[in-house]
Each structure stands twice: as structure tokens, then as C-alpha cells.
Coordinates of C-alpha atoms in Angstrom, one line a residue:
M1 CA -19.1 -12.1 18.2
S2 CA -21.9 -15.1 17.2
S3 CA -21.8 -18.7 19.0
T4 CA -21.3 -20.1 15.0
T5 CA -18.0 -18.2 14.7
A6 CA -16.8 -18.9 18.2
R7 CA -17.3 -22.7 17.3
A8 CA -15.6 -21.8 14.1
D9 CA -12.9 -20.2 16.3
D10 CA -12.0 -23.1 18.3
V11 CA -11.9 -25.4 15.9
I12 CA -9.5 -23.6 13.7
A13 CA -7.2 -22.9 17.4
R14 CA -7.0 -26.7 18.0
L15 CA -5.4 -27.1 14.8
L16 CA -2.7 -24.8 15.2
P17 CA -0.2 -27.1 17.1
E18 CA -1.0 -29.2 13.6
V19 CA 0.5 -26.3 11.5
S20 CA 3.2 -26.0 14.0
A21 CA 4.4 -29.4 14.0
F22 CA 4.3 -29.5 10.3
I23 CA 6.9 -26.9 10.5
D24 CA 8.7 -28.1 13.2
R25 CA 8.8 -31.6 10.6
Q26 CA 10.1 -30.0 8.3
L27 CA 13.0 -28.1 9.8
D28 CA 13.8 -31.7 11.7
D29 CA 14.4 -32.7 8.1
Y30 CA 17.8 -30.9 7.5
P31 CA 20.8 -32.6 7.3
D32 CA 23.0 -32.3 10.7
A33 CA 25.3 -30.2 8.6
C34 CA 22.7 -27.0 8.4
G35 CA 22.4 -27.0 12.0
P36 CA 23.2 -23.0 11.7
L37 CA 20.2 -22.8 9.1
R38 CA 17.8 -24.6 10.6
I39 CA 18.5 -22.2 14.2
T40 CA 18.2 -19.2 12.3
V41 CA 14.8 -20.1 10.3
R42 CA 13.6 -21.3 13.5
T43 CA 14.2 -17.7 14.8
V44 CA 12.7 -16.2 11.8
I45 CA 9.8 -18.4 12.3
D46 CA 9.4 -17.6 16.1
Q47 CA 10.9 -14.0 16.0
G48 CA 9.5 -12.7 12.7
R49 CA 6.4 -10.5 11.9
H50 CA 3.0 -12.1 11.8
E51 CA 0.5 -11.7 9.4
R52 CA -3.3 -11.6 10.3
N53 CA -5.0 -14.3 8.8
E54 CA -2.1 -16.3 7.9
T55 CA -3.3 -19.5 9.0
A56 CA -6.6 -19.1 9.4
L57 CA -7.7 -18.1 5.7
P58 CA -6.3 -21.4 4.3
L59 CA -8.3 -23.5 7.0
L60 CA -11.4 -21.9 6.9
T61 CA -11.3 -21.8 3.3
H62 CA -10.9 -25.2 2.8
A63 CA -13.8 -26.2 5.4
A64 CA -16.3 -23.9 3.8
I65 CA -15.7 -26.2 0.5
T66 CA -15.5 -29.5 2.4
G67 CA -16.9 -28.9 5.8
V68 CA -13.2 -30.0 7.6
P69 CA -10.7 -27.6 8.2
E70 CA -7.6 -30.2 8.6
P71 CA -6.3 -31.4 5.1
A72 CA -5.4 -27.6 4.8
V73 CA -2.6 -27.7 7.6
P74 CA 0.0 -27.8 4.8
V75 CA -1.0 -24.6 3.0
A76 CA -1.9 -22.9 5.9
A77 CA 1.7 -23.7 7.2
A78 CA 3.1 -22.4 3.6
H79 CA 0.9 -19.4 3.4
A80 CA 2.5 -18.4 7.3
L81 CA 5.9 -19.1 5.9
W82 CA 6.0 -17.0 2.8
W83 CA 4.9 -13.7 5.0
R84 CA 7.4 -14.6 7.6
A85 CA 9.7 -14.1 4.8
A86 CA 7.9 -11.6 3.0
N87 CA 7.5 -9.2 5.8
A88 CA 11.8 -9.8 6.5
F89 CA 11.9 -8.6 3.0
D90 CA 9.4 -5.8 3.1
D91 CA 11.1 -4.3 6.4
I92 CA 15.0 -5.0 5.3
A93 CA 13.8 -3.0 2.0
D94 CA 11.8 -0.3 3.4
G95 CA 14.9 0.7 6.1
D96 CA 13.2 -0.5 8.7
A97 CA 15.8 -2.9 9.7
G98 CA 19.0 -2.2 11.6
P99 CA 22.2 -4.1 11.8
A100 CA 20.5 -6.7 13.6
M101 CA 17.0 -8.3 13.1
Y102 CA 15.5 -10.8 15.8
G103 CA 18.5 -11.0 17.9
I104 CA 20.8 -11.8 15.2
G105 CA 22.4 -10.0 12.1
T106 CA 20.4 -8.8 9.0
G107 CA 22.5 -10.6 6.9
P108 CA 21.7 -14.1 8.3
A109 CA 17.9 -12.9 9.2
L110 CA 17.5 -12.2 5.0
M111 CA 19.2 -15.3 4.1
A112 CA 17.2 -17.4 6.9
A113 CA 13.7 -15.8 5.5
L114 CA 14.8 -16.5 1.8
E115 CA 14.9 -19.9 3.1
C116 CA 12.0 -20.0 4.8
G117 CA 10.0 -18.4 2.2
H118 CA 11.1 -20.5 -0.2
G119 CA 13.2 -23.5 -0.1
L120 CA 11.1 -25.2 2.9
P121 CA 7.5 -24.4 1.6
L122 CA 8.4 -25.8 -1.6
R123 CA 10.2 -29.2 -0.2
A124 CA 6.8 -29.4 2.3
L125 CA 4.8 -29.1 -0.7
A126 CA 7.2 -31.8 -3.4
A127 CA 7.1 -34.4 -0.2
L128 CA 3.0 -33.9 0.8
D129 CA 1.4 -38.0 0.3
L130 CA -0.7 -36.8 -2.7
P131 CA -0.8 -37.7 -6.3
A132 CA 2.3 -36.3 -8.1
A133 CA 0.1 -34.4 -10.3
L134 CA -1.2 -32.8 -7.5
R135 CA 1.8 -31.9 -5.9
E136 CA 3.3 -30.1 -9.2
R137 CA 0.0 -28.3 -9.1
L138 CA 0.5 -26.7 -5.8
V139 CA 4.3 -26.3 -6.1
S140 CA 3.3 -24.3 -9.6
D141 CA 0.5 -22.7 -7.8
Y142 CA 3.3 -21.7 -4.9
L143 CA 5.9 -20.2 -7.4
D144 CA 3.1 -18.4 -9.2
G145 CA 2.4 -16.7 -6.0
W146 CA 6.0 -16.2 -5.3
T147 CA 6.6 -14.2 -8.1
L148 CA 3.7 -11.8 -8.3
T149 CA 4.2 -11.0 -4.9
N150 CA 7.9 -10.2 -5.4
D151 CA 6.7 -8.1 -8.2
G152 CA 4.3 -6.4 -6.3
Q153 CA 7.3 -5.5 -3.4
I154 CA 8.9 -4.3 -6.4
R155 CA 7.0 -1.9 -7.5
D156 CA 5.8 -0.6 -4.2
L157 CA 9.8 0.3 -4.0
F158 CA 9.6 2.0 -7.9
N159 CA 6.5 3.9 -7.1
T160 CA 6.7 7.6 -6.2
A161 CA 4.3 9.8 -4.9
A162 CA 5.4 12.2 -7.9
T163 CA 4.8 9.6 -10.6
A164 CA 2.5 6.5 -9.3
D165 CA -1.4 7.0 -10.2
P166 CA -4.0 5.4 -8.3
Q167 CA -4.5 2.3 -10.8
A168 CA -0.5 1.7 -10.5
V169 CA -0.9 1.7 -7.0
L170 CA -3.8 -0.5 -6.8
T171 CA -2.1 -2.8 -9.2
T172 CA 0.8 -2.5 -6.6
Y173 CA -1.5 -3.8 -3.9
E174 CA -3.1 -6.6 -6.3
H175 CA 0.1 -7.9 -6.5
K176 CA 1.8 -7.6 -3.4
S177 CA -0.8 -8.8 -0.8
G178 CA -3.6 -9.9 -2.7
S179 CA -1.6 -12.4 -4.7
A180 CA -0.5 -14.0 -1.5
Y181 CA -4.1 -14.5 -0.3
A182 CA -5.1 -15.8 -3.9
M183 CA -2.4 -18.0 -3.6
A184 CA -3.3 -19.9 -0.3
C185 CA -6.9 -19.8 -1.4
G186 CA -6.3 -21.5 -4.8
M187 CA -3.9 -24.0 -2.9
T188 CA -6.5 -24.6 -0.8
A189 CA -8.8 -25.3 -3.1
R190 CA -7.1 -28.0 -5.1
I191 CA -6.3 -29.8 -2.1
A192 CA -10.5 -29.9 -1.6
G193 CA -10.7 -31.4 -4.8
C194 CA -11.9 -28.3 -7.0
D195 CA -12.0 -28.2 -10.5
D196 CA -10.1 -25.8 -12.7
A197 CA -12.9 -23.1 -12.4
A198 CA -13.4 -23.3 -8.9
V199 CA -9.7 -23.3 -8.1
D200 CA -9.8 -19.8 -10.1
A201 CA -12.7 -18.2 -8.8
W202 CA -11.2 -19.1 -5.1
R203 CA -8.2 -17.5 -6.1
T204 CA -10.1 -14.7 -7.4
F205 CA -11.6 -14.5 -3.2
G206 CA -8.4 -14.6 -1.8
H207 CA -7.3 -11.8 -4.4
A208 CA -9.8 -10.0 -3.0
V209 CA -9.3 -10.6 0.7
G210 CA -5.5 -9.9 0.4
T211 CA -6.1 -6.4 -1.2
L212 CA -8.7 -5.7 1.3
L213 CA -5.9 -5.9 3.9
Q214 CA -3.5 -3.9 2.3
F215 CA -6.0 -1.1 2.1
R216 CA -6.7 -2.0 5.9
N217 CA -2.7 -1.6 6.6
D218 CA -3.4 2.0 5.4
E219 CA -6.1 3.0 7.3
E220 CA -4.2 1.7 10.3
E221 CA -0.9 3.5 8.9
L222 CA -3.0 6.8 8.7
R223 CA -4.3 6.8 12.4
D224 CA -1.2 5.6 13.7
E225 CA 0.7 8.4 15.5
R226 CA 4.3 7.4 14.2
E227 CA 3.0 8.6 11.1
E228 CA 5.5 6.2 8.9
D229 CA 3.9 6.2 5.6
I230 CA 3.3 10.0 5.7
R231 CA 6.8 10.3 7.1
N232 CA 8.4 8.1 4.2
G233 CA 6.1 9.7 1.3
T234 CA 4.7 6.0 0.5
A235 CA 2.4 6.4 -2.3
T236 CA -0.6 5.0 -0.7
Y237 CA -3.8 4.8 -2.6
R238 CA -5.4 7.8 -0.8
L239 CA -2.1 9.9 -1.4
V240 CA -2.0 9.4 -5.0
C241 CA -5.6 9.9 -5.2
A242 CA -5.1 13.4 -3.2
L243 CA -2.6 14.3 -5.8
R244 CA -4.4 14.1 -8.6
Q245 CA -7.1 16.2 -7.6
L246 CA -4.4 19.1 -7.7
S247 CA -2.7 20.7 -10.6
G248 CA 0.2 23.3 -11.4
E249 CA 1.6 25.5 -8.1
E250 CA -1.1 23.6 -5.8
R251 CA 0.0 19.8 -7.0
Q252 CA 3.8 21.2 -6.6
R253 CA 3.2 22.6 -3.2
A254 CA 2.1 19.6 -2.1
L255 CA 4.6 17.3 -3.3
R256 CA 7.3 19.3 -1.5
L257 CA 5.0 18.4 1.4
V258 CA 5.6 15.1 0.7
R259 CA 9.1 15.3 0.4
E260 CA 9.7 17.8 3.6
A261 CA 7.5 15.0 6.0
A262 CA 9.9 13.1 7.3
D263 CA 10.9 16.9 9.2
S264 CA 8.2 19.0 9.0
P265 CA 5.2 18.4 11.6
D266 CA 3.4 20.6 10.1
G267 CA 4.1 19.3 6.5
R268 CA 2.6 15.7 8.0
A269 CA -0.5 17.6 9.3
E270 CA -1.3 19.0 6.0
I271 CA -1.0 15.9 4.3
R272 CA -3.2 13.8 6.7
A273 CA -6.3 16.3 6.2
M274 CA -5.6 16.2 2.4
L275 CA -5.4 12.1 2.9
L276 CA -8.8 12.7 4.9
D277 CA -10.8 14.5 2.5
P278 CA -13.8 13.1 1.7
A279 CA -13.5 13.0 -2.1
V280 CA -10.2 11.3 -1.2
Q281 CA -12.5 8.9 1.1
A282 CA -15.0 8.2 -1.5
A283 CA -12.3 7.4 -4.2
T284 CA -11.1 4.6 -1.1
L285 CA -13.7 3.6 0.1
A286 CA -15.5 2.8 -3.7
V287 CA -12.6 0.4 -4.0
R288 CA -12.9 -1.2 -0.8
D289 CA -16.5 -1.6 -1.6
G290 CA -16.2 -3.0 -4.5
L291 CA -13.8 -5.5 -3.6
L292 CA -15.7 -6.6 -0.4
R293 CA -19.2 -7.2 -3.1
R294 CA -16.9 -9.2 -4.8
A295 CA -15.5 -11.4 -1.9
H296 CA -19.0 -11.9 -0.7
D297 CA -20.4 -12.5 -3.7
L298 CA -17.8 -15.4 -4.6
L299 CA -18.8 -17.1 -1.0
D300 CA -22.3 -16.9 -2.3
R301 CA -21.3 -19.2 -5.1
L302 CA -18.7 -21.0 -3.9
A303 CA -18.5 -22.2 -0.3
V304 CA -21.3 -24.6 1.2
P305 CA -23.3 -23.0 4.1
S306 CA -21.9 -23.5 7.5
E307 CA -20.2 -22.6 10.5
F308 CA -17.0 -22.0 9.1
T309 CA -18.3 -20.2 6.0
T310 CA -19.9 -17.7 8.4
A311 CA -16.5 -17.5 10.3
L312 CA -14.7 -16.7 6.9
R313 CA -17.3 -14.2 5.3
S314 CA -16.8 -12.7 9.2
L315 CA -13.4 -12.6 8.0
V316 CA -14.1 -10.9 4.8
D317 CA -16.2 -8.0 6.8
T318 CA -13.1 -7.3 9.4
A319 CA -10.3 -7.1 6.5
A320 CA -12.8 -4.3 4.8
A321 CA -13.6 -2.6 8.4
R322 CA -12.3 0.9 9.2
A323 CA -9.4 0.7 10.8
T324 CA -10.1 3.1 14.5
P325 CA -6.8 5.5 15.9
A326 CA -5.9 2.8 18.7
D327 CA -5.8 -0.4 16.2
R328 CA -1.6 -0.3 15.4
A329 CA -1.4 -0.8 19.0
D330 CA -4.2 -3.1 19.9
T331 CA -3.5 -5.2 17.5
A332 CA -0.7 -6.3 19.1
A333 CA -1.8 -6.0 23.0
D334 CA -5.2 -6.3 22.5
P335 CA -6.9 -9.5 21.1
G336 CA -9.9 -9.4 22.0
T337 CA -10.9 -5.8 19.9
D338 CA -12.7 -6.0 16.9
V339 CA -9.7 -5.4 14.8
P340 CA -7.6 -8.4 13.6
S341 CA -4.5 -9.9 16.0
P342 CA -1.9 -10.9 14.1
D343 CA -2.0 -14.8 13.7
T344 CA 0.5 -16.0 15.9
S345 CA 1.0 -19.2 14.1
F346 CA 3.5 -21.3 15.8
P347 CA 3.0 -22.4 19.5
D348 CA 6.5 -23.6 21.0
T349 CA 6.6 -27.8 21.1
S350 CA 10.1 -28.0 22.8
S351 CA 10.1 -27.7 26.7
A352 CA 12.2 -24.7 26.2
R353 CA 10.0 -22.1 24.4
A354 CA 6.5 -23.6 26.1
A355 CA 8.0 -22.2 28.9
S356 CA 7.8 -19.0 27.5
G357 CA 3.9 -18.5 27.5
R358 CA 3.7 -18.6 23.8
Q359 CA 0.6 -20.8 24.1
S360 CA -1.2 -18.4 25.5
V361 CA -0.9 -15.8 23.1
L362 CA -1.4 -18.2 20.2
T363 CA -4.9 -19.0 21.0
A364 CA -5.9 -15.2 22.0
G365 CA -4.8 -14.3 18.5
H366 CA -7.4 -16.2 16.5
A367 CA -9.2 -12.6 17.4
E368 CA -8.3 -12.1 13.9
F369 CA -11.1 -13.2 12.2
R370 CA -14.0 -13.0 14.8
A371 CA -17.3 -11.2 14.2
N372 CA -18.5 -8.6 16.7

């Protein structure tokens, strides 16, 4: 990690309590009659699955444009809230949630996630001390991102290994993950005073970063001993590329392996070998490298040279980096590695929560965009 990136990292880390405080103020604004909602939303925020770069990306983007990250705190909060909701929805839709989530029933958690990702951030954006026209555009940006990402989630549920083609899966990735990061970068650029053309360009940058991260997630899943994607027959880009190479009986046999993968270790081993085929690897890397070039080209054109731009470029490079076998476990356990750590965005501000030691986890979590 360069000293330049380390300085930017320290500045961003010092802002995380402000992101937390912004969220807390929104929760405090709930009417007293909504106490159960406040408590349940708080649980989803604190216990829900975090997303790498959820706060760092907006803060670094604003700093890369203007030299200062602070005005992007509301966008960082909205982006983090969106991801907390999206990850809860994703776990439920994928069947990963049992009768309870985060220590509460799945039903209350689902309702709180909806409030967390929709009502809470929209009210927060609408109440910002900004010109009315700008607030309206921010709300519109958020809703556009909400719509596209939900489309991506639905596409992901409808896609099957037997029917999806590589372009269909890529579109799913672009909507499901790319649109969330596009939303964050576009809103940040708007707050920074960019014109519509620059806002669109920053949105394209975020789109590339988010899509890169979806490919990175696939890499981590592929090297995870739990083999969840293979067990579930998830229509990943690698899998549909591998199946597209096959025809006739060979393809039918491969599809049968996919259908039976949950109960067949030997079948999973064959599928893994298919996914690591050099031709499949080349096709996947071609898309990844194109996204990486696009992100770098946009940074060259849009960002002001600074330590924050250097850190943002490192974030992009890390998003595109090839995962290693231990990444999945190390992401949560060892934020000092070259793997982006989950962005534990919300330090506990009450004395009761602070006693849990969450602050130290928060600070460590920002290895996510460090250069190595």
C-alpha cells in the first residue's frame, strides 16, 4: 500500500462516524409510535451483510472530483442502506434465510429491509439542505437505481444454466450490481456540482466498478469450499460460457451434472473443471479487462489528480483482481490482506453498542480499497 493511498484511507476512515451519525439521525426522526420499526431497522443495519466499498466509493468519488470527501456522506449512507436491504432480499430470494435472520424473524427482517433500502434513504435525501431541484434529481437517481437493481435481481432468479446466454448474464450483472454503484457515483457527482454529461460519465464509471465486483464475487464463490454457486446451479457468466461451448449429448450431460450438483461431489468437481477451462477463463477475463479499461479511462478523463484519485484507482484495481482460494474466509477475518474487506460502515454510537468493540472492526474494514 502506498503512503498516498494510506493517507486517503485515513481520511475516509475518519468520516465513517459521520456516516453512522447521519443514519442515526434518520432513525431518531421516526415517530415514537414507530418504536418497533426503529429497533428492527437498527438490527438490519447493524447485523446485516455489508458490501465492500459501500461507503468508500462515494466518499472517494467526491474527493476525486473536488478534493474533499465530506459532502458525499449522505450518498455514502444511502448507498450503504441500499446494500443492507439488497443483501437481505438476496439471502431470502436465494433460500439462504431460515425462519430467523439477524436474530429476529425473517418476516420482520424483510419488512425492515424494505424500509432500510427505500423509505429511510428517500426521506433522508428529500430532507437534505440543498436546492429543491437538486434534491429532486437525487431522489430520482436513487429510484432509477432501485428499479434497475431490482430488475437485475429478478433476472438473476429467472436465469437458468439451460436457457441463459452470456449476454443475458452480463446484463443481469450490470443491472444487479453495476446499477447500484452507478447510482452512488452519479449521485455523488451531482452533489459535487457536475453537469449532466459528467454525471452520466461518473455513472458509467460506477457501473463498470459494480459489474467488476460481481465478477469478483463469482471468482470467490468458485474458490469457496462450500461451492454454493455450483451446488445451486447458479447461471454465472463462467457457467453459461462453458455450456455454450458444448452441444448435443455432451451439453445434455453437462446440464444433468448441473441439476444433480447439490448431491454429487464428483459432479461438482467436473463442473469446476469446466469453469476453469482456458477458453472459459479467456472469455471471462476479456469482459473483465474491458470493464477495467473503461473505468481507468473514465478516471483519467474525469478525476482531478490527487491522493484520493490514486486511492479510487486502487479500489478499481482491487475490484478487478483475481480472487484466491482463501479470499472468502479472509475477507471477513483478515482485513490486512489484498482482498477487499466488507465495508463495515456503521460504528456503534451508543455506549451499549460501542462496548461491543465494533469500532475496531470498522477501522480495519477499510483495507477494501488499499493498494498493495
